[in-house]
């Protein structure tokens, strides 16, 4: 009978992923590719917003998009119709992407001819926030119908994001959405957060988002 | 399913450690879960039972969970308090300039192997 041994591991589960994410960021820096991680709840308007951003930026920078979903390819098809390179990633039931899965996706997408890679994460405010994907910047979309109290309910995602897009501003009169309160709650979680109110359907406010994004891309790829 | 992803991470890390130590089988794994780590222990256990059965070196591997308490620090009065009970606002002075000291960990503490 073999002897039972206790091996002390003392390893953080997130640590391995964090290391992989840092390595991926270093690689992207060398390759001069900027990676954006886009997060939101399902239905907040990630793909519609992305469409508006692509229309404005596709002649200024070379864009590649990875659409992550549990199943289906509707998003990748919608993005491909915009005339940029896009692939669909399936997470096989998992609620988020980690750095290893993101790297696989980037390899499949091919980054040699991409300056601005966008990862549209699985629609979810909880799990994607916990796993560093290796992205250079994180951005999230909160839509008006979801309510202004979300920074209180899902604090982590507001902490890890660099910018917050507030979408569906065209319907704000029909909802009890308090713009001052959402800003107050969001800044409580993250005082450095950039906030952009937009309407992805009409394109209102999207120019400001694009200016910020293009600035980030050029800064990283210098 | 959030817990499932974390289970996969734990299994990968444990298999690596087991291989480094020339282990034939992993009998049990002890993890430390922070009180506010967003991982629900009972879901984690269910995912664990299913997932370890797919790995020969870990069949019937037991999972032992230690819960680590969540403690928040107040920058204004420099005192600490229990996060779960009081949340973001300091119960000593009412300030909301507080941050989490411990409680969002998810560590693999030790493994038992043959």
mmCIF file of C-alpha atoms in Angstrom:
data_model
loop_
_atom_site.group_PDB
_atom_site.id
_atom_site.type_symbol
_atom_site.label_atom_id
_atom_site.label_comp_id
_atom_site.label_asym_id
_atom_site.label_seq_id
_atom_site.Cartn_x
_atom_site.Cartn_y
_atom_site.Cartn_z
ATOM 1 C CA UNK A 1 0.000 0.000 0.000
ATOM 2 C CA UNK A 2 1.392 3.364 -0.991
ATOM 3 C CA UNK A 3 1.806 5.908 1.718
ATOM 4 C CA UNK A 4 -0.644 8.792 1.834
ATOM 5 C CA UNK A 5 1.101 12.163 1.605
ATOM 6 C CA UNK A 6 -0.186 15.684 2.194
ATOM 7 C CA UNK A 7 1.226 18.240 -0.223
ATOM 8 C CA UNK A 8 0.863 21.888 0.709
ATOM 9 C CA UNK A 9 -0.144 23.857 -2.387
ATOM 10 C CA UNK A 10 -1.099 27.345 -1.128
ATOM 11 C CA UNK A 11 -1.982 28.546 -4.593
ATOM 12 C CA UNK A 12 -4.616 31.069 -5.541
ATOM 13 C CA UNK A 13 -6.959 29.697 -8.193
ATOM 14 C CA UNK A 14 -7.080 33.097 -9.866
ATOM 15 C CA UNK A 15 -3.284 33.426 -9.729
ATOM 16 C CA UNK A 16 -2.635 31.050 -12.646
ATOM 17 C CA UNK A 17 -5.122 32.911 -14.779
ATOM 18 C CA UNK A 18 -3.640 36.287 -13.765
ATOM 19 C CA UNK A 19 -0.178 35.121 -14.831
ATOM 20 C CA UNK A 20 -1.492 33.916 -18.188
ATOM 21 C CA UNK A 21 -3.339 37.212 -18.658
ATOM 22 C CA UNK A 22 -0.165 39.242 -17.991
ATOM 23 C CA UNK A 23 1.805 37.078 -20.429
ATOM 24 C CA UNK A 24 -0.874 37.593 -23.081
ATOM 25 C CA UNK A 25 -0.815 41.379 -22.562
ATOM 26 C CA UNK A 26 2.971 41.404 -23.002
ATOM 27 C CA UNK A 27 2.646 39.419 -26.204
ATOM 28 C CA UNK A 28 -0.028 41.794 -27.527
ATOM 29 C CA UNK A 29 2.192 44.777 -26.705
ATOM 30 C CA UNK A 30 4.987 43.275 -28.814
ATOM 31 C CA UNK A 31 2.611 42.451 -31.648
ATOM 32 C CA UNK A 32 1.072 45.942 -31.477
ATOM 33 C CA UNK A 33 -2.462 44.690 -31.034
ATOM 34 C CA UNK A 34 -4.849 46.354 -28.606
ATOM 35 C CA UNK A 35 -7.377 44.011 -26.986
ATOM 36 C CA UNK A 36 -10.658 45.347 -25.598
ATOM 37 C CA UNK A 37 -12.860 43.205 -23.363
ATOM 38 C CA UNK A 38 -16.504 44.224 -23.689
ATOM 39 C CA UNK A 39 -18.915 43.070 -20.997
ATOM 40 C CA UNK A 40 -22.589 43.552 -20.119
ATOM 41 C CA UNK A 41 -25.774 41.689 -19.221
ATOM 42 C CA UNK A 42 -27.487 39.800 -22.041
ATOM 43 C CA UNK A 43 -29.476 42.263 -24.131
ATOM 44 C CA UNK A 44 -27.755 45.479 -23.017
ATOM 45 C CA UNK A 45 -26.708 46.163 -26.627
ATOM 46 C CA UNK A 46 -23.125 44.917 -26.952
ATOM 47 C CA UNK A 47 -23.417 43.839 -30.579
ATOM 48 C CA UNK A 48 -25.432 46.898 -31.685
ATOM 49 C CA UNK A 49 -22.945 49.234 -29.985
ATOM 50 C CA UNK A 50 -20.080 47.343 -31.557
ATOM 51 C CA UNK A 51 -21.710 47.749 -34.985
ATOM 52 C CA UNK A 52 -21.827 51.538 -34.513
ATOM 53 C CA UNK A 53 -18.208 51.615 -33.343
ATOM 54 C CA UNK A 54 -17.078 49.514 -36.332
ATOM 55 C CA UNK A 55 -18.889 51.817 -38.791
ATOM 56 C CA UNK A 56 -16.935 54.778 -37.397
ATOM 57 C CA UNK A 57 -13.533 53.185 -36.873
ATOM 58 C CA UNK A 58 -13.053 50.530 -39.547
ATOM 59 C CA UNK A 59 -11.324 52.963 -41.930
ATOM 60 C CA UNK A 60 -9.059 54.298 -39.172
ATOM 61 C CA UNK A 61 -7.791 51.062 -37.620
ATOM 62 C CA UNK A 62 -7.823 47.368 -38.533
ATOM 63 C CA UNK A 63 -10.502 45.712 -36.384
ATOM 64 C CA UNK A 64 -11.002 42.030 -35.507
ATOM 65 C CA UNK A 65 -13.871 40.777 -33.342
ATOM 66 C CA UNK A 66 -14.291 37.657 -31.233
ATOM 67 C CA UNK A 67 -17.871 36.924 -30.216
ATOM 68 C CA UNK A 68 -18.134 34.690 -27.170
ATOM 69 C CA UNK A 69 -21.405 32.959 -26.445
ATOM 70 C CA UNK A 70 -22.646 29.745 -24.937
ATOM 71 C CA UNK A 71 -23.966 28.720 -28.360
ATOM 72 C CA UNK A 72 -25.028 30.075 -31.767
ATOM 73 C CA UNK A 73 -23.271 32.341 -34.269
ATOM 74 C CA UNK A 74 -25.777 35.179 -34.801
ATOM 75 C CA UNK A 75 -23.417 37.792 -33.348
ATOM 76 C CA UNK A 76 -20.400 36.787 -35.438
ATOM 77 C CA UNK A 77 -22.564 36.854 -38.576
ATOM 78 C CA UNK A 78 -23.911 40.317 -37.682
ATOM 79 C CA UNK A 79 -20.367 41.645 -37.188
ATOM 80 C CA UNK A 80 -19.018 40.010 -40.366
ATOM 81 C CA UNK A 81 -21.745 41.858 -42.304
ATOM 82 C CA UNK A 82 -20.122 45.090 -41.107
ATOM 83 C CA UNK A 83 -17.084 44.160 -43.159
ATOM 84 C CA UNK A 84 -14.559 43.320 -40.454
ATOM 85 C CA UNK A 85 -12.909 40.057 -39.514
ATOM 86 C CA UNK A 86 -14.946 38.149 -36.919
ATOM 87 C CA UNK A 87 -15.041 34.727 -35.323
ATOM 88 C CA UNK A 88 -17.436 33.018 -32.938
ATOM 89 C CA UNK A 89 -16.143 31.403 -29.749
ATOM 90 C CA UNK A 90 -18.257 28.864 -27.887
ATOM 91 C CA UNK A 91 -17.667 28.535 -24.181
ATOM 92 C CA UNK A 92 -19.411 25.168 -23.920
ATOM 93 C CA UNK A 93 -21.754 26.200 -21.136
ATOM 94 C CA UNK A 94 -19.220 28.254 -19.207
ATOM 95 C CA UNK A 95 -20.247 31.713 -18.121
ATOM 96 C CA UNK A 96 -17.024 33.577 -18.858
ATOM 97 C CA UNK A 97 -13.778 33.540 -20.808
ATOM 98 C CA UNK A 98 -10.415 33.187 -19.123
ATOM 99 C CA UNK A 99 -6.999 34.208 -20.420
ATOM 100 C CA UNK A 100 -6.205 30.798 -21.966
ATOM 101 C CA UNK A 101 -9.483 30.739 -23.911
ATOM 102 C CA UNK A 102 -8.918 34.330 -25.046
ATOM 103 C CA UNK A 103 -5.451 33.467 -26.307
ATOM 104 C CA UNK A 104 -6.844 30.500 -28.271
ATOM 105 C CA UNK A 105 -9.448 32.832 -29.755
ATOM 106 C CA UNK A 106 -6.806 35.398 -30.741
ATOM 107 C CA UNK A 107 -4.751 32.672 -32.432
ATOM 108 C CA UNK A 108 -7.783 31.602 -34.407
ATOM 109 C CA UNK A 109 -8.638 35.202 -35.303
ATOM 110 C CA UNK A 110 -5.036 35.980 -36.276
ATOM 111 C CA UNK A 111 -3.611 39.241 -34.916
ATOM 112 C CA UNK A 112 -0.931 40.004 -37.544
ATOM 113 C CA UNK A 113 -3.370 42.170 -39.522
ATOM 114 C CA UNK A 114 -5.374 43.427 -36.529
ATOM 115 C CA UNK A 115 -4.596 46.629 -34.580
ATOM 116 C CA UNK A 116 -7.768 46.635 -32.539
ATOM 117 C CA UNK A 117 -9.090 43.274 -31.332
ATOM 118 C CA UNK A 118 -12.413 43.227 -29.524
ATOM 119 C CA UNK A 119 -13.634 40.427 -27.312
ATOM 120 C CA UNK A 120 -17.374 40.466 -26.793
ATOM 121 C CA UNK A 121 -17.578 38.488 -23.564
ATOM 122 C CA UNK A 122 -20.490 36.261 -22.514
ATOM 123 C CA UNK A 123 -23.477 38.361 -21.388
ATOM 124 C CA UNK A 124 -23.126 38.286 -17.613
ATOM 125 C CA UNK A 125 -22.232 40.814 -14.888
ATOM 126 C CA UNK A 126 -20.764 38.356 -12.400
ATOM 127 C CA UNK A 127 -18.256 35.842 -13.705
ATOM 128 C CA UNK A 128 -16.470 37.710 -16.529
ATOM 129 C CA UNK A 129 -15.432 40.326 -13.948
ATOM 130 C CA UNK A 130 -13.539 37.732 -11.936
ATOM 131 C CA UNK A 131 -11.320 36.446 -14.715
ATOM 132 C CA UNK A 132 -8.678 38.668 -16.299
ATOM 133 C CA UNK A 133 -8.839 37.895 -20.031
ATOM 134 C CA UNK A 134 -5.521 39.574 -20.843
ATOM 135 C CA UNK A 135 -7.313 42.584 -22.335
ATOM 136 C CA UNK A 136 -5.633 45.996 -22.284
ATOM 137 C CA UNK A 137 -8.861 47.756 -21.319
ATOM 138 C CA UNK A 138 -12.230 46.603 -20.019
ATOM 139 C CA UNK A 139 -15.462 48.326 -20.873
ATOM 140 C CA UNK A 140 -19.014 47.551 -19.833
ATOM 141 C CA UNK A 141 -22.428 48.521 -21.099
ATOM 142 C CA UNK A 142 -25.313 49.152 -18.734
ATOM 143 C CA UNK A 143 -28.649 49.775 -20.420
ATOM 144 C CA UNK A 144 -31.317 52.089 -19.015
ATOM 145 C CA UNK A 145 -34.006 49.369 -18.522
ATOM 146 C CA UNK A 146 -31.631 47.462 -16.211
ATOM 147 C CA UNK A 147 -31.820 50.246 -13.611
ATOM 148 C CA UNK A 148 -29.390 52.640 -11.932
ATOM 149 C CA UNK A 149 -28.814 50.401 -8.927
ATOM 150 C CA UNK A 150 -26.580 47.891 -10.713
ATOM 151 C CA UNK A 151 -23.263 49.261 -9.325
ATOM 152 C CA UNK A 152 -24.615 48.444 -5.857
ATOM 153 C CA UNK A 153 -25.655 44.937 -6.839
ATOM 154 C CA UNK A 154 -22.689 43.910 -9.006
ATOM 155 C CA UNK A 155 -19.806 45.937 -7.553
ATOM 156 C CA UNK A 156 -16.883 43.962 -8.966
ATOM 157 C CA UNK A 157 -17.566 44.548 -12.660
ATOM 158 C CA UNK A 158 -17.724 48.328 -12.065
ATOM 159 C CA UNK A 159 -14.401 48.121 -10.226
ATOM 160 C CA UNK A 160 -12.532 46.289 -13.012
ATOM 161 C CA UNK A 161 -13.847 48.412 -15.907
ATOM 162 C CA UNK A 162 -12.082 51.450 -17.357
ATOM 163 C CA UNK A 163 -15.189 52.824 -19.031
ATOM 164 C CA UNK A 164 -18.951 52.499 -18.597
ATOM 165 C CA UNK A 165 -21.320 52.982 -21.519
ATOM 166 C CA UNK A 166 -24.900 53.760 -20.567
ATOM 167 C CA UNK A 167 -26.993 52.573 -23.490
ATOM 168 C CA UNK A 168 -30.625 53.033 -24.566
ATOM 169 C CA UNK A 169 -30.700 56.695 -23.511
ATOM 170 C CA UNK A 170 -33.598 57.172 -25.976
ATOM 171 C CA UNK A 171 -35.979 55.393 -23.596
ATOM 172 C CA UNK A 172 -34.864 57.047 -20.352
ATOM 173 C CA UNK A 173 -38.171 58.944 -20.002
ATOM 174 C CA UNK A 174 -40.052 55.652 -19.724
ATOM 175 C CA UNK A 175 -37.950 54.222 -16.892
ATOM 176 C CA UNK A 176 -37.118 55.290 -13.348
ATOM 177 C CA UNK A 177 -33.457 55.512 -14.263
ATOM 178 C CA UNK A 178 -31.615 58.197 -12.282
ATOM 179 C CA UNK A 179 -28.512 59.374 -14.149
ATOM 180 C CA UNK A 180 -27.053 61.204 -11.121
ATOM 181 C CA UNK A 181 -27.495 58.158 -8.911
ATOM 182 C CA UNK A 182 -25.888 55.738 -11.374
ATOM 183 C CA UNK A 183 -22.866 58.066 -11.598
ATOM 184 C CA UNK A 184 -22.663 58.392 -7.821
ATOM 185 C CA UNK A 185 -22.851 54.605 -7.300
ATOM 186 C CA UNK A 186 -20.401 53.848 -10.117
ATOM 187 C CA UNK A 187 -17.813 56.412 -8.928
ATOM 188 C CA UNK A 188 -18.139 54.931 -5.433
ATOM 189 C CA UNK A 189 -16.853 51.657 -6.895
ATOM 190 C CA UNK A 190 -14.357 53.233 -9.267
ATOM 191 C CA UNK A 191 -13.484 56.953 -9.099
ATOM 192 C CA UNK A 192 -11.496 56.800 -12.394
ATOM 193 C CA UNK A 193 -14.346 55.373 -14.471
ATOM 194 C CA UNK A 194 -15.140 57.116 -17.797
ATOM 195 C CA UNK A 195 -18.896 57.312 -18.368
ATOM 196 C CA UNK A 196 -20.474 57.625 -21.841
ATOM 197 C CA UNK A 197 -24.274 57.919 -22.231
ATOM 198 C CA UNK A 198 -25.248 56.695 -25.713
ATOM 199 C CA UNK A 199 -28.043 55.363 -27.861
ATOM 200 C CA UNK A 200 -26.649 52.519 -29.954
ATOM 201 C CA UNK A 201 -29.802 52.387 -32.083
ATOM 202 C CA UNK A 202 -29.481 55.980 -33.357
ATOM 203 C CA UNK A 203 -25.728 56.366 -32.841
ATOM 204 C CA UNK A 204 -26.107 59.299 -30.451
ATOM 205 C CA UNK A 205 -23.063 59.669 -28.196
ATOM 206 C CA UNK A 206 -21.077 56.952 -29.988
ATOM 207 C CA UNK A 207 -18.532 59.446 -31.395
ATOM 208 C CA UNK A 208 -17.240 60.176 -27.891
ATOM 209 C CA UNK A 209 -16.792 56.449 -27.227
ATOM 210 C CA UNK A 210 -14.902 56.057 -30.518
ATOM 211 C CA UNK A 211 -12.588 58.997 -29.743
ATOM 212 C CA UNK A 212 -11.720 57.433 -26.395
ATOM 213 C CA UNK A 213 -11.222 53.970 -27.927
ATOM 214 C CA UNK A 214 -9.064 55.151 -30.830
ATOM 215 C CA UNK A 215 -6.927 57.106 -28.396
ATOM 216 C CA UNK A 216 -6.406 53.969 -26.280
ATOM 217 C CA UNK A 217 -5.581 51.858 -29.345
ATOM 218 C CA UNK A 218 -3.034 54.366 -30.711
ATOM 219 C CA UNK A 219 -1.465 54.878 -27.289
ATOM 220 C CA UNK A 220 -0.957 51.087 -26.834
ATOM 221 C CA UNK A 221 0.290 50.413 -30.378
ATOM 222 C CA UNK A 222 2.768 53.343 -30.465
ATOM 223 C CA UNK B 1 -22.071 28.097 -14.597
ATOM 224 C CA UNK B 2 -19.422 29.986 -12.662
ATOM 225 C CA UNK B 3 -18.424 27.267 -10.207
ATOM 226 C CA UNK B 4 -17.769 24.823 -13.041
ATOM 227 C CA UNK B 5 -15.112 27.080 -14.562
ATOM 228 C CA UNK B 6 -13.382 27.382 -11.212
ATOM 229 C CA UNK B 7 -13.549 23.613 -10.695
ATOM 230 C CA UNK B 8 -11.741 23.180 -14.044
ATOM 231 C CA UNK B 9 -9.043 25.623 -12.923
ATOM 232 C CA UNK B 10 -8.583 23.768 -9.629
ATOM 233 C CA UNK B 11 -8.381 20.378 -11.356
ATOM 234 C CA UNK B 12 -5.745 21.649 -13.816
ATOM 235 C CA UNK B 13 -3.637 23.117 -11.013
ATOM 236 C CA UNK B 14 -3.987 20.017 -8.812
ATOM 237 C CA UNK B 15 -3.021 17.664 -11.658
ATOM 238 C CA UNK B 16 0.104 19.748 -12.244
ATOM 239 C CA UNK B 17 1.102 19.571 -8.573
ATOM 240 C CA UNK B 18 0.350 15.831 -8.482
ATOM 241 C CA UNK B 19 2.559 15.213 -11.527
ATOM 242 C CA UNK B 20 5.412 17.265 -10.032
ATOM 243 C CA UNK B 21 5.240 15.084 -6.916
ATOM 244 C CA UNK B 22 4.963 11.753 -8.782
ATOM 245 C CA UNK B 23 1.592 11.020 -7.214
ATOM 246 C CA UNK B 24 -0.444 8.054 -8.453
ATOM 247 C CA UNK B 25 -3.777 9.314 -7.211
ATOM 248 C CA UNK B 26 -5.237 12.402 -5.521
ATOM 249 C CA UNK B 27 -7.476 11.390 -2.598
ATOM 250 C CA UNK B 28 -8.605 14.791 -1.466
ATOM 251 C CA UNK B 29 -8.193 18.494 -2.135
ATOM 252 C CA UNK B 30 -8.632 21.227 0.474
ATOM 253 C CA UNK B 31 -9.621 24.658 -0.778
ATOM 254 C CA UNK B 32 -10.085 27.957 1.042
ATOM 255 C CA UNK B 33 -13.091 29.968 -0.115
ATOM 256 C CA UNK B 34 -13.522 33.586 0.995
ATOM 257 C CA UNK B 35 -16.945 34.445 2.395
ATOM 258 C CA UNK B 36 -17.560 37.037 -0.345
ATOM 259 C CA UNK B 37 -15.733 35.285 -3.199
ATOM 260 C CA UNK B 38 -18.952 34.817 -5.234
ATOM 261 C CA UNK B 39 -18.467 31.045 -5.115
ATOM 262 C CA UNK B 40 -21.293 29.030 -3.587
ATOM 263 C CA UNK B 41 -19.774 26.042 -1.767
ATOM 264 C CA UNK B 42 -22.678 23.651 -2.396
ATOM 265 C CA UNK B 43 -22.640 24.355 -6.162
ATOM 266 C CA UNK B 44 -18.893 23.982 -6.148
ATOM 267 C CA UNK B 45 -19.204 20.535 -4.499
ATOM 268 C CA UNK B 46 -21.767 19.370 -7.063
ATOM 269 C CA UNK B 47 -19.598 20.482 -9.997
ATOM 270 C CA UNK B 48 -16.586 18.930 -8.328
ATOM 271 C CA UNK B 49 -18.186 15.476 -8.040
ATOM 272 C CA UNK B 50 -19.083 15.489 -11.714
ATOM 273 C CA UNK B 51 -15.804 16.933 -12.994
ATOM 274 C CA UNK B 52 -13.315 14.754 -11.066
ATOM 275 C CA UNK B 53 -14.923 11.600 -12.442
ATOM 276 C CA UNK B 54 -13.513 12.603 -15.867
ATOM 277 C CA UNK B 55 -9.914 12.470 -14.629
ATOM 278 C CA UNK B 56 -8.420 9.082 -13.856
ATOM 279 C CA UNK B 57 -5.920 10.422 -11.341
ATOM 280 C CA UNK B 58 -8.730 12.134 -9.418
ATOM 281 C CA UNK B 59 -11.632 9.658 -9.424
ATOM 282 C CA UNK B 60 -13.710 9.948 -6.217
ATOM 283 C CA UNK B 61 -11.380 12.704 -5.045
ATOM 284 C CA UNK B 62 -12.926 14.370 -2.004
ATOM 285 C CA UNK B 63 -13.262 18.141 -1.753
ATOM 286 C CA UNK B 64 -12.796 19.825 1.635
ATOM 287 C CA UNK B 65 -13.803 23.469 1.923
ATOM 288 C CA UNK B 66 -12.506 25.943 4.533
ATOM 289 C CA UNK B 67 -14.400 29.235 4.617
ATOM 290 C CA UNK B 68 -12.295 32.375 5.169
ATOM 291 C CA UNK B 69 -14.107 35.272 6.884
ATOM 292 C CA UNK B 70 -14.528 38.583 5.031
ATOM 293 C CA UNK B 71 -13.023 41.624 6.776
ATOM 294 C CA UNK B 72 -13.242 45.238 5.587
ATOM 295 C CA UNK B 73 -10.865 48.084 6.548
ATOM 296 C CA UNK B 74 -11.993 51.684 7.053
ATOM 297 C CA UNK B 75 -9.539 54.326 5.810
ATOM 298 C CA UNK B 76 -11.116 57.058 7.926
ATOM 299 C CA UNK B 77 -11.139 55.481 11.405
ATOM 300 C CA UNK B 78 -8.601 52.755 10.578
ATOM 301 C CA UNK B 79 -10.695 50.032 12.183
ATOM 302 C CA UNK B 80 -11.814 46.723 10.678
ATOM 303 C CA UNK B 81 -15.233 45.088 10.682
ATOM 304 C CA UNK B 82 -17.166 42.055 9.389
ATOM 305 C CA UNK B 83 -18.029 42.675 5.715
ATOM 306 C CA UNK B 84 -21.036 40.363 5.459
ATOM 307 C CA UNK B 85 -22.816 42.009 8.383
ATOM 308 C CA UNK B 86 -22.093 45.687 7.613
ATOM 309 C CA UNK B 87 -21.260 45.902 3.891
ATOM 310 C CA UNK B 88 -19.529 48.958 2.398
ATOM 311 C CA UNK B 89 -20.348 51.427 5.217
ATOM 312 C CA UNK B 90 -18.122 51.428 8.325
ATOM 313 C CA UNK B 91 -20.211 50.604 11.451
ATOM 314 C CA UNK B 92 -17.706 52.481 13.657
ATOM 315 C CA UNK B 93 -17.748 55.920 11.985
ATOM 316 C CA UNK B 94 -20.222 55.722 9.055
ATOM 317 C CA UNK B 95 -17.593 56.359 6.376
ATOM 318 C CA UNK B 96 -17.817 54.586 3.025
ATOM 319 C CA UNK B 97 -14.102 54.962 2.303
ATOM 320 C CA UNK B 98 -13.554 51.297 2.996
ATOM 321 C CA UNK B 99 -11.953 48.399 1.230
ATOM 322 C CA UNK B 100 -11.959 44.627 1.524
ATOM 323 C CA UNK B 101 -8.948 43.203 3.399
ATOM 324 C CA UNK B 102 -9.762 39.499 3.134
ATOM 325 C CA UNK B 103 -12.700 37.414 1.987
ATOM 326 C CA UNK B 104 -12.509 37.212 -1.807
ATOM 327 C CA UNK B 105 -9.836 34.495 -1.877
ATOM 328 C CA UNK B 106 -10.038 31.188 -3.607
ATOM 329 C CA UNK B 107 -6.964 29.146 -2.721
ATOM 330 C CA UNK B 108 -5.946 25.540 -3.077
ATOM 331 C CA UNK B 109 -4.594 24.857 0.406
ATOM 332 C CA UNK B 110 -3.335 21.288 0.215
ATOM 333 C CA UNK B 111 -3.861 17.968 -1.495
ATOM 334 C CA UNK B 112 -3.705 14.409 -0.179
ATOM 335 C CA UNK B 113 -2.065 11.967 -2.580
ATOM 336 C CA UNK B 114 -0.725 8.421 -2.776
#
